Amino acid sequence: MTRPRLEVAEVIRNCRDTFLQRYGAGLTSEQRRALDDLTACRTAALGGHVLGCLECGHQEVSYNSCGNRHCPKCQATAAARWLETQSADLLDTPYFHVVFTLPSALGPVAQHNPRIMYGLLMRAAAKTLLEVAANPEHLGAEVGVLAVLHTWGQNLTLHPHVHCVVTGGGLAPDASRWVAGRNDFFLPVRVLSRVFRGKFLSGLRAAFQRERLRFHGRLKALARPERFHHLLNTTPLTSV
Ligand SMILES: [Zn+2]
Ligand SMILES: [Zn+2]
């Protein structure tokens, strides 16, 4: 891997004080922690270790990594390792990429209820793919799905979406054979959208009914059932 010309850690070190003066008070403890970790990653601040060769006496000093999940240095290695593990499981079949997106109107609710909302989003996406693919009108088989949650878009704004990598074929219902799909077409997007919407909204309504959602600050009004249901009814939820 080539070394980038400018590292995030350098930007942070250069602008840290000015940034903290202006925005420090509004940072969450997690954001503060990320800032500290990224500043210290692979510097003397985190300590280090020396690797030595017993034969020739050659020594190499390397500083410890922060391991923070927001650290580009640490995550580049983690991402490469993850890719390697996943590739080992790939089947000899075409794969399709399907993205399910949380409507932006529900973003703030998700920020206050990440565990419930993101769990719901992942499950609704996976169940939608399995159900539509199992329908004999479409593929009539059990597909394999790998789903990854992204909560931020590339422009660093909140944009929760699930990337699904799906096998373009699947196991027959009696598991006796592989049902191959078409190479150029997977499942109708319109149907995926509709099924996903149904599953996600009914899960969200159930969570609300069981009082599992929390509404703080400017979201307080949504704790009232009529306001919450109005939000759901007026939210377009068609993006796949
Ligand atoms: Zn790091
Ligand atoms: Zn993404």
PDB file of C-alpha atoms in Angstrom, residues 105 107-113 214-224:
ATOM      1  CA  ALA A 105     -36.619  11.531   7.770  1.00  0.00           C
ATOM      2  CA  GLY A 107     -32.218   9.442  10.555  1.00  0.00           C
ATOM      3  CA  PRO A 108     -32.601  11.366  13.828  1.00  0.00           C
ATOM      4  CA  VAL A 109     -34.752   8.572  15.322  1.00  0.00           C
ATOM      5  CA  ALA A 110     -32.009   6.099  14.376  1.00  0.00           C
ATOM      6  CA  GLN A 111     -29.336   8.249  16.013  1.00  0.00           C
ATOM      7  CA  HIS A 112     -31.210   8.081  19.304  1.00  0.00           C
ATOM      8  CA  ASN A 113     -32.084   4.387  18.922  1.00  0.00           C
ATOM      9  CA  ARG A 214     -36.539   6.648  23.027  1.00  0.00           C
ATOM     10  CA  PHE A 215     -37.221  10.229  21.983  1.00  0.00           C
ATOM     11  CA  HIS A 216     -35.104  12.972  23.521  1.00  0.00           C
ATOM     12  CA  GLY A 217     -34.662  16.697  22.920  1.00  0.00           C
ATOM     13  CA  ARG A 218     -36.204  17.927  19.711  1.00  0.00           C
ATOM     14  CA  LEU A 219     -37.615  14.449  19.025  1.00  0.00           C
ATOM     15  CA  LYS A 220     -39.741  14.495  22.178  1.00  0.00           C
ATOM     16  CA  ALA A 221     -43.002  15.164  20.323  1.00  0.00           C
ATOM     17  CA  LEU A 222     -42.589  11.881  18.439  1.00  0.00           C
ATOM     18  CA  ALA A 223     -43.283   9.960  21.644  1.00  0.00           C
ATOM     19  CA  ARG A 224     -46.954  10.733  20.993  1.00  0.00           C
TER      20      ARG A 224
END
